[in-house]
JSON list of C-alpha atoms in Angstrom, two decimals:
[
{"chain": "A", "resi": 9, "resn": "MET", "atom": "CA", "xyz": [91.65, 245.01, -166.28]},
{"chain": "A", "resi": 10, "resn": "LYS", "atom": "CA", "xyz": [94.25, 247.29, -168.42]},
{"chain": "A", "resi": 11, "resn": "HIS", "atom": "CA", "xyz": [96.33, 245.76, -171.02]},
{"chain": "A", "resi": 12, "resn": "THR", "atom": "CA", "xyz": [99.36, 247.11, -172.21]},
{"chain": "A", "resi": 13, "resn": "ILE", "atom": "CA", "xyz": [99.28, 246.64, -175.88]},
{"chain": "A", "resi": 14, "resn": "TYR", "atom": "CA", "xyz": [102.68, 245.73, -178.15]},
{"chain": "A", "resi": 15, "resn": "ARG", "atom": "CA", "xyz": [103.02, 247.32, -181.86]},
{"chain": "A", "resi": 16, "resn": "CYS", "atom": "CA", "xyz": [105.07, 244.97, -183.55]},
{"chain": "A", "resi": 17, "resn": "THR", "atom": "CA", "xyz": [107.07, 247.00, -186.17]},
{"chain": "A", "resi": 18, "resn": "ALA", "atom": "CA", "xyz": [107.68, 243.93, -188.28]},
{"chain": "A", "resi": 19, "resn": "CYS", "atom": "CA", "xyz": [104.13, 243.47, -189.01]},
{"chain": "A", "resi": 20, "resn": "SER", "atom": "CA", "xyz": [103.06, 246.72, -188.06]},
{"chain": "A", "resi": 21, "resn": "ARG", "atom": "CA", "xyz": [100.35, 244.51, -185.96]},
{"chain": "A", "resi": 22, "resn": "GLN", "atom": "CA", "xyz": [99.15, 245.47, -182.78]},
{"chain": "A", "resi": 23, "resn": "ARG", "atom": "CA", "xyz": [99.77, 241.88, -180.44]},
{"chain": "A", "resi": 24, "resn": "LEU", "atom": "CA", "xyz": [98.88, 241.63, -176.50]},
{"chain": "A", "resi": 25, "resn": "PRO", "atom": "CA", "xyz": [102.26, 240.54, -174.01]},
{"chain": "A", "resi": 26, "resn": "PHE", "atom": "CA", "xyz": [101.03, 237.37, -173.16]},
{"chain": "A", "resi": 27, "resn": "PRO", "atom": "CA", "xyz": [97.27, 235.70, -174.89]},
{"chain": "A", "resi": 28, "resn": "LEU", "atom": "CA", "xyz": [94.17, 235.80, -173.55]},
{"chain": "A", "resi": 29, "resn": "ARG", "atom": "CA", "xyz": [92.94, 232.84, -175.13]},
{"chain": "A", "resi": 30, "resn": "ARG", "atom": "CA", "xyz": [91.08, 231.06, -171.83]},
{"chain": "A", "resi": 31, "resn": "ALA", "atom": "CA", "xyz": [91.91, 226.91, -171.74]},
{"chain": "A", "resi": 32, "resn": "LEU", "atom": "CA", "xyz": [88.67, 225.04, -171.37]},
{"chain": "A", "resi": 33, "resn": "SER", "atom": "CA", "xyz": [89.48, 221.11, -170.25]},
{"chain": "A", "resi": 34, "resn": "THR", "atom": "CA", "xyz": [86.62, 218.85, -169.74]},
{"chain": "A", "resi": 35, "resn": "ALA", "atom": "CA", "xyz": [87.81, 215.57, -168.05]},
{"chain": "A", "resi": 36, "resn": "ILE", "atom": "CA", "xyz": [85.82, 212.10, -169.93]},
{"chain": "A", "resi": 37, "resn": "THR", "atom": "CA", "xyz": [86.96, 208.59, -168.74]},
{"chain": "A", "resi": 38, "resn": "PRO", "atom": "CA", "xyz": [88.50, 206.81, -172.59]},
{"chain": "A", "resi": 39, "resn": "ASN", "atom": "CA", "xyz": [86.65, 204.09, -173.32]},
{"chain": "A", "resi": 40, "resn": "THR", "atom": "CA", "xyz": [88.74, 201.41, -174.02]},
{"chain": "A", "resi": 41, "resn": "PRO", "atom": "CA", "xyz": [87.23, 199.14, -176.36]},
{"chain": "A", "resi": 42, "resn": "SER", "atom": "CA", "xyz": [87.22, 195.57, -175.64]},
{"chain": "A", "resi": 43, "resn": "ASN", "atom": "CA", "xyz": [88.93, 192.94, -177.48]},
{"chain": "A", "resi": 44, "resn": "PRO", "atom": "CA", "xyz": [86.90, 189.69, -177.87]},
{"chain": "A", "resi": 45, "resn": "ASN", "atom": "CA", "xyz": [90.62, 187.47, -178.30]},
{"chain": "A", "resi": 46, "resn": "LYS", "atom": "CA", "xyz": [91.23, 188.25, -175.83]},
{"chain": "A", "resi": 47, "resn": "VAL", "atom": "CA", "xyz": [91.97, 185.15, -173.82]},
{"chain": "A", "resi": 48, "resn": "PRO", "atom": "CA", "xyz": [92.99, 184.31, -170.37]},
{"chain": "A", "resi": 49, "resn": "LEU", "atom": "CA", "xyz": [96.88, 183.85, -168.87]},
{"chain": "A", "resi": 50, "resn": "HIS", "atom": "CA", "xyz": [94.96, 180.71, -167.07]},
{"chain": "A", "resi": 51, "resn": "ASP", "atom": "CA", "xyz": [93.42, 179.53, -170.36]},
{"chain": "A", "resi": 52, "resn": "LEU", "atom": "CA", "xyz": [96.95, 179.26, -172.20]},
{"chain": "A", "resi": 53, "resn": "THR", "atom": "CA", "xyz": [98.78, 176.05, -173.35]},
{"chain": "A", "resi": 54, "resn": "PRO", "atom": "CA", "xyz": [102.62, 176.13, -173.51]},
{"chain": "A", "resi": 55, "resn": "ALA", "atom": "CA", "xyz": [102.23, 176.47, -178.17]},
{"chain": "A", "resi": 56, "resn": "ASP", "atom": "CA", "xyz": [99.91, 178.53, -177.17]},
{"chain": "A", "resi": 57, "resn": "ILE", "atom": "CA", "xyz": [103.05, 180.73, -175.16]},
{"chain": "A", "resi": 58, "resn": "SER", "atom": "CA", "xyz": [105.89, 179.45, -176.48]},
{"chain": "A", "resi": 59, "resn": "TYR", "atom": "CA", "xyz": [106.37, 180.60, -180.79]},
{"chain": "A", "resi": 60, "resn": "TYR", "atom": "CA", "xyz": [109.35, 178.85, -183.07]},
{"chain": "A", "resi": 61, "resn": "TRP", "atom": "CA", "xyz": [110.59, 179.90, -186.01]},
{"chain": "A", "resi": 62, "resn": "ASP", "atom": "CA", "xyz": [111.94, 177.77, -187.96]},
{"chain": "A", "resi": 63, "resn": "THR", "atom": "CA", "xyz": [110.65, 174.58, -186.66]},
{"chain": "A", "resi": 64, "resn": "GLN", "atom": "CA", "xyz": [108.16, 172.75, -185.23]},
{"chain": "A", "resi": 65, "resn": "VAL", "atom": "CA", "xyz": [107.10, 172.20, -181.88]},
{"chain": "A", "resi": 66, "resn": "PRO", "atom": "CA", "xyz": [110.20, 169.60, -180.12]},
{"chain": "A", "resi": 67, "resn": "ASN", "atom": "CA", "xyz": [108.87, 165.54, -180.05]},
{"chain": "A", "resi": 68, "resn": "GLU", "atom": "CA", "xyz": [109.73, 162.34, -178.26]},
{"chain": "A", "resi": 69, "resn": "THR", "atom": "CA", "xyz": [112.44, 162.00, -180.32]},
{"chain": "A", "resi": 70, "resn": "ASP", "atom": "CA", "xyz": [114.07, 164.93, -180.72]},
{"chain": "A", "resi": 71, "resn": "LEU", "atom": "CA", "xyz": [114.00, 165.16, -176.19]},
{"chain": "A", "resi": 72, "resn": "THR", "atom": "CA", "xyz": [115.67, 162.11, -176.64]},
{"chain": "A", "resi": 73, "resn": "TYR", "atom": "CA", "xyz": [118.37, 163.62, -178.81]},
{"chain": "A", "resi": 74, "resn": "ALA", "atom": "CA", "xyz": [118.81, 166.50, -177.07]},
{"chain": "A", "resi": 75, "resn": "ASP", "atom": "CA", "xyz": [119.25, 163.93, -173.62]},
{"chain": "A", "resi": 76, "resn": "LYS", "atom": "CA", "xyz": [122.04, 161.88, -175.36]},
{"chain": "A", "resi": 77, "resn": "PHE", "atom": "CA", "xyz": [123.75, 165.48, -177.53]},
{"chain": "A", "resi": 78, "resn": "PHE", "atom": "CA", "xyz": [123.83, 167.27, -173.32]},
{"chain": "A", "resi": 79, "resn": "ALA", "atom": "CA", "xyz": [124.17, 164.36, -171.75]},
{"chain": "A", "resi": 80, "resn": "PRO", "atom": "CA", "xyz": [128.32, 164.08, -170.11]},
{"chain": "A", "resi": 81, "resn": "SER", "atom": "CA", "xyz": [130.57, 161.44, -171.64]},
{"chain": "A", "resi": 82, "resn": "ARG", "atom": "CA", "xyz": [134.73, 160.53, -171.13]},
{"chain": "A", "resi": 83, "resn": "HIS", "atom": "CA", "xyz": [134.78, 163.32, -174.50]},
{"chain": "A", "resi": 84, "resn": "SER", "atom": "CA", "xyz": [132.53, 165.81, -173.21]},
{"chain": "A", "resi": 85, "resn": "PRO", "atom": "CA", "xyz": [132.00, 168.00, -171.76]},
{"chain": "A", "resi": 86, "resn": "ILE", "atom": "CA", "xyz": [135.19, 170.09, -171.76]},
{"chain": "A", "resi": 87, "resn": "LYS", "atom": "CA", "xyz": [137.16, 172.97, -171.11]},
{"chain": "A", "resi": 88, "resn": "ILE", "atom": "CA", "xyz": [138.67, 173.92, -174.78]},
{"chain": "A", "resi": 89, "resn": "TRP", "atom": "CA", "xyz": [140.02, 177.61, -174.07]},
{"chain": "A", "resi": 90, "resn": "SER", "atom": "CA", "xyz": [139.91, 180.15, -171.60]},
{"chain": "A", "resi": 91, "resn": "ALA", "atom": "CA", "xyz": [140.68, 183.87, -172.23]},
{"chain": "A", "resi": 92, "resn": "SER", "atom": "CA", "xyz": [140.99, 186.59, -170.34]},
{"chain": "A", "resi": 93, "resn": "LYS", "atom": "CA", "xyz": [141.37, 188.71, -174.05]},
{"chain": "A", "resi": 94, "resn": "PHE", "atom": "CA", "xyz": [139.91, 188.25, -177.29]},
{"chain": "A", "resi": 95, "resn": "ARG", "atom": "CA", "xyz": [143.48, 188.94, -179.13]},
{"chain": "A", "resi": 96, "resn": "THR", "atom": "CA", "xyz": [143.99, 185.66, -177.31]},
{"chain": "A", "resi": 97, "resn": "THR", "atom": "CA", "xyz": [141.04, 183.63, -178.03]},
{"chain": "A", "resi": 98, "resn": "PRO", "atom": "CA", "xyz": [141.42, 181.12, -180.57]},
{"chain": "A", "resi": 99, "resn": "MET", "atom": "CA", "xyz": [141.10, 181.60, -184.11]},
{"chain": "A", "resi": 100, "resn": "SER", "atom": "CA", "xyz": [136.46, 181.33, -184.57]},
{"chain": "A", "resi": 101, "resn": "SER", "atom": "CA", "xyz": [135.97, 177.41, -185.01]},
{"chain": "A", "resi": 102, "resn": "VAL", "atom": "CA", "xyz": [133.37, 175.35, -186.86]},
{"chain": "A", "resi": 103, "resn": "GLU", "atom": "CA", "xyz": [131.00, 174.49, -184.55]},
{"chain": "A", "resi": 104, "resn": "PRO", "atom": "CA", "xyz": [128.21, 177.00, -183.22]},
{"chain": "A", "resi": 105, "resn": "GLU", "atom": "CA", "xyz": [129.08, 179.06, -180.22]},
{"chain": "A", "resi": 106, "resn": "VAL", "atom": "CA", "xyz": [126.43, 180.15, -177.80]},
{"chain": "A", "resi": 107, "resn": "ALA", "atom": "CA", "xyz": [127.63, 182.94, -175.29]},
{"chain": "A", "resi": 108, "resn": "PHE", "atom": "CA", "xyz": [125.87, 183.16, -171.56]},
{"chain": "A", "resi": 109, "resn": "LEU", "atom": "CA", "xyz": [125.69, 186.39, -170.86]},
{"chain": "A", "resi": 110, "resn": "GLY", "atom": "CA", "xyz": [123.67, 188.47, -167.58]},
{"chain": "A", "resi": 111, "resn": "ARG", "atom": "CA", "xyz": [124.34, 190.60, -164.79]},
{"chain": "A", "resi": 112, "resn": "SER", "atom": "CA", "xyz": [127.34, 189.57, -162.16]},
{"chain": "A", "resi": 113, "resn": "ASN", "atom": "CA", "xyz": [125.74, 186.69, -159.70]},
{"chain": "A", "resi": 114, "resn": "VAL", "atom": "CA", "xyz": [122.44, 185.44, -161.26]},
{"chain": "A", "resi": 115, "resn": "GLY", "atom": "CA", "xyz": [123.07, 182.37, -162.56]},
{"chain": "A", "resi": 116, "resn": "LYS", "atom": "CA", "xyz": [125.05, 182.04, -165.74]},
{"chain": "A", "resi": 117, "resn": "SER", "atom": "CA", "xyz": [127.64, 179.47, -164.74]},
{"chain": "A", "resi": 118, "resn": "SER", "atom": "CA", "xyz": [125.14, 177.70, -161.77]},
{"chain": "A", "resi": 119, "resn": "LEU", "atom": "CA", "xyz": [122.95, 176.95, -165.89]},
{"chain": "A", "resi": 120, "resn": "LEU", "atom": "CA", "xyz": [126.35, 175.47, -168.36]},
{"chain": "A", "resi": 121, "resn": "ASN", "atom": "CA", "xyz": [126.85, 173.27, -165.07]},
{"chain": "A", "resi": 122, "resn": "ALA", "atom": "CA", "xyz": [122.71, 171.99, -165.15]},
{"chain": "A", "resi": 123, "resn": "ILE", "atom": "CA", "xyz": [122.72, 172.01, -168.77]},
{"chain": "A", "resi": 124, "resn": "MET", "atom": "CA", "xyz": [126.41, 170.08, -168.99]},
{"chain": "A", "resi": 125, "resn": "GLY", "atom": "CA", "xyz": [125.60, 167.65, -166.92]},
{"chain": "A", "resi": 126, "resn": "LYS", "atom": "CA", "xyz": [128.59, 167.73, -164.95]},
{"chain": "A", "resi": 127, "resn": "GLU", "atom": "CA", "xyz": [129.87, 170.28, -162.52]},
{"chain": "A", "resi": 128, "resn": "ILE", "atom": "CA", "xyz": [132.88, 171.77, -165.05]},
{"chain": "A", "resi": 129, "resn": "CYS", "atom": "CA", "xyz": [131.97, 175.80, -164.37]},
{"chain": "A", "resi": 130, "resn": "TRP", "atom": "CA", "xyz": [133.62, 177.44, -160.80]},
{"chain": "A", "resi": 131, "resn": "THR", "atom": "CA", "xyz": [130.59, 178.94, -159.42]},
{"chain": "A", "resi": 132, "resn": "SER", "atom": "CA", "xyz": [130.00, 181.25, -156.03]},
{"chain": "A", "resi": 133, "resn": "SER", "atom": "CA", "xyz": [127.64, 182.83, -154.04]},
{"chain": "A", "resi": 134, "resn": "LYS", "atom": "CA", "xyz": [129.95, 186.08, -154.20]},
{"chain": "A", "resi": 135, "resn": "PRO", "atom": "CA", "xyz": [129.81, 188.06, -157.36]},
{"chain": "A", "resi": 136, "resn": "GLY", "atom": "CA", "xyz": [132.85, 188.56, -159.98]},
{"chain": "A", "resi": 137, "resn": "ARG", "atom": "CA", "xyz": [134.19, 184.48, -159.49]},
{"chain": "A", "resi": 138, "resn": "THR", "atom": "CA", "xyz": [134.19, 184.08, -163.68]},
{"chain": "A", "resi": 139, "resn": "ARG", "atom": "CA", "xyz": [136.70, 186.55, -164.42]},
{"chain": "A", "resi": 140, "resn": "GLU", "atom": "CA", "xyz": [137.78, 185.02, -168.38]},
{"chain": "A", "resi": 141, "resn": "MET", "atom": "CA", "xyz": [135.32, 184.01, -170.68]},
{"chain": "A", "resi": 142, "resn": "ASN", "atom": "CA", "xyz": [135.82, 179.59, -171.22]},
{"chain": "A", "resi": 143, "resn": "ALA", "atom": "CA", "xyz": [134.86, 177.80, -173.80]},
{"chain": "A", "resi": 144, "resn": "PHE", "atom": "CA", "xyz": [133.33, 174.45, -173.03]},
{"chain": "A", "resi": 145, "resn": "GLY", "atom": "CA", "xyz": [132.75, 171.55, -175.64]},
{"chain": "A", "resi": 146, "resn": "ILE", "atom": "CA", "xyz": [130.13, 169.46, -175.42]},
{"chain": "A", "resi": 147, "resn": "GLY", "atom": "CA", "xyz": [128.51, 166.45, -177.84]},
{"chain": "A", "resi": 148, "resn": "GLY", "atom": "CA", "xyz": [131.88, 165.51, -178.40]},
{"chain": "A", "resi": 149, "resn": "THR", "atom": "CA", "xyz": [133.66, 162.81, -180.79]},
{"chain": "A", "resi": 150, "resn": "LYS", "atom": "CA", "xyz": [136.60, 160.31, -179.86]},
{"chain": "A", "resi": 151, "resn": "GLY", "atom": "CA", "xyz": [137.82, 162.51, -182.37]},
{"chain": "A", "resi": 152, "resn": "GLY", "atom": "CA", "xyz": [137.88, 165.52, -180.10]},
{"chain": "A", "resi": 153, "resn": "GLU", "atom": "CA", "xyz": [136.01, 167.81, -182.43]},
{"chain": "A", "resi": 154, "resn": "SER", "atom": "CA", "xyz": [132.18, 169.37, -180.41]},
{"chain": "A", "resi": 155, "resn": "LYS", "atom": "CA", "xyz": [128.98, 169.40, -182.17]},
{"chain": "A", "resi": 156, "resn": "ILE", "atom": "CA", "xyz": [128.09, 172.99, -179.90]},
{"chain": "A", "resi": 157, "resn": "VAL", "atom": "CA", "xyz": [131.36, 175.14, -177.68]},
{"chain": "A", "resi": 158, "resn": "LEU", "atom": "CA", "xyz": [129.37, 177.17, -174.95]},
{"chain": "A", "resi": 159, "resn": "LEU", "atom": "CA", "xyz": [131.06, 180.41, -173.72]},
{"chain": "A", "resi": 160, "resn": "ASP", "atom": "CA", "xyz": [130.48, 181.06, -169.82]},
{"chain": "A", "resi": 161, "resn": "MET", "atom": "CA", "xyz": [130.61, 185.18, -170.16]},
{"chain": "A", "resi": 162, "resn": "PRO", "atom": "CA", "xyz": [132.07, 187.53, -166.95]},
{"chain": "A", "resi": 163, "resn": "GLY", "atom": "CA", "xyz": [128.91, 189.32, -165.44]},
{"chain": "A", "resi": 164, "resn": "TYR", "atom": "CA", "xyz": [127.68, 192.55, -165.10]},
{"chain": "A", "resi": 165, "resn": "GLY", "atom": "CA", "xyz": [127.34, 195.09, -162.48]},
{"chain": "A", "resi": 166, "resn": "LYS", "atom": "CA", "xyz": [128.02, 194.23, -159.26]},
{"chain": "A", "resi": 167, "resn": "ALA", "atom": "CA", "xyz": [132.23, 193.20, -159.17]},
{"chain": "A", "resi": 168, "resn": "SER", "atom": "CA", "xyz": [132.40, 193.73, -162.74]},
{"chain": "A", "resi": 169, "resn": "ARG", "atom": "CA", "xyz": [135.22, 195.53, -164.48]},
{"chain": "A", "resi": 170, "resn": "THR", "atom": "CA", "xyz": [135.10, 198.06, -167.22]},
{"chain": "A", "resi": 171, "resn": "GLU", "atom": "CA", "xyz": [137.53, 195.92, -169.07]},
{"chain": "A", "resi": 172, "resn": "TRP", "atom": "CA", "xyz": [136.02, 192.71, -169.38]},
{"chain": "A", "resi": 173, "resn": "GLY", "atom": "CA", "xyz": [132.80, 194.33, -171.08]},
{"chain": "A", "resi": 174, "resn": "ILE", "atom": "CA", "xyz": [135.10, 196.20, -173.17]},
{"chain": "A", "resi": 175, "resn": "GLU", "atom": "CA", "xyz": [136.67, 192.89, -174.16]},
{"chain": "A", "resi": 176, "resn": "ILE", "atom": "CA", "xyz": [132.94, 191.10, -174.23]},
{"chain": "A", "resi": 177, "resn": "MET", "atom": "CA", "xyz": [132.08, 193.61, -176.74]},
{"chain": "A", "resi": 178, "resn": "LYS", "atom": "CA", "xyz": [135.30, 192.63, -178.50]},
{"chain": "A", "resi": 179, "resn": "TYR", "atom": "CA", "xyz": [134.13, 189.26, -178.93]},
{"chain": "A", "resi": 180, "resn": "LEU", "atom": "CA", "xyz": [130.52, 189.62, -179.28]},
{"chain": "A", "resi": 181, "resn": "GLN", "atom": "CA", "xyz": [131.76, 191.90, -182.44]},
{"chain": "A", "resi": 182, "resn": "GLY", "atom": "CA", "xyz": [135.58, 190.70, -183.73]},
{"chain": "A", "resi": 183, "resn": "ARG", "atom": "CA", "xyz": [133.37, 187.00, -184.17]},
{"chain": "A", "resi": 184, "resn": "LYS", "atom": "CA", "xyz": [132.99, 185.40, -187.16]},
{"chain": "A", "resi": 185, "resn": "GLN", "atom": "CA", "xyz": [130.03, 183.01, -187.35]}
]
């Protein structure tokens, strides 16, 4: 086989039009080191797979308090506000707010109904039922103030609108918490 040799004028060296190196490879199966610390999934307990950053695992007293906190009463849960545009939302509240975000028709409103123990959020088997941001106060007292605010947000994906996503992002970025 005859190869044409070219002369590089910049460096005055002879070059071939393509490299003549032979590519050699040997396929071997890589050794995967066994992990002696690996525990089978069926041997794990909830404490092994749960990680609490600031608190300990809840005890019976904590769980009883949470049951009372989320239990429906005459003063809780209540619908605080609804808004389709961020500019129409009330000013930031002193209560912590928890927003429930997710794809359309995954059960955000149903989950909130289960948490609050009352059918207060509208639900549907068809996607796109929640069309605005809805805030609900829970843990309220006779004075009307809530201890926490839960937000039901419109879903993204099927049957959603672009402007819903824009308004939700404005809410998440502009809310002072």
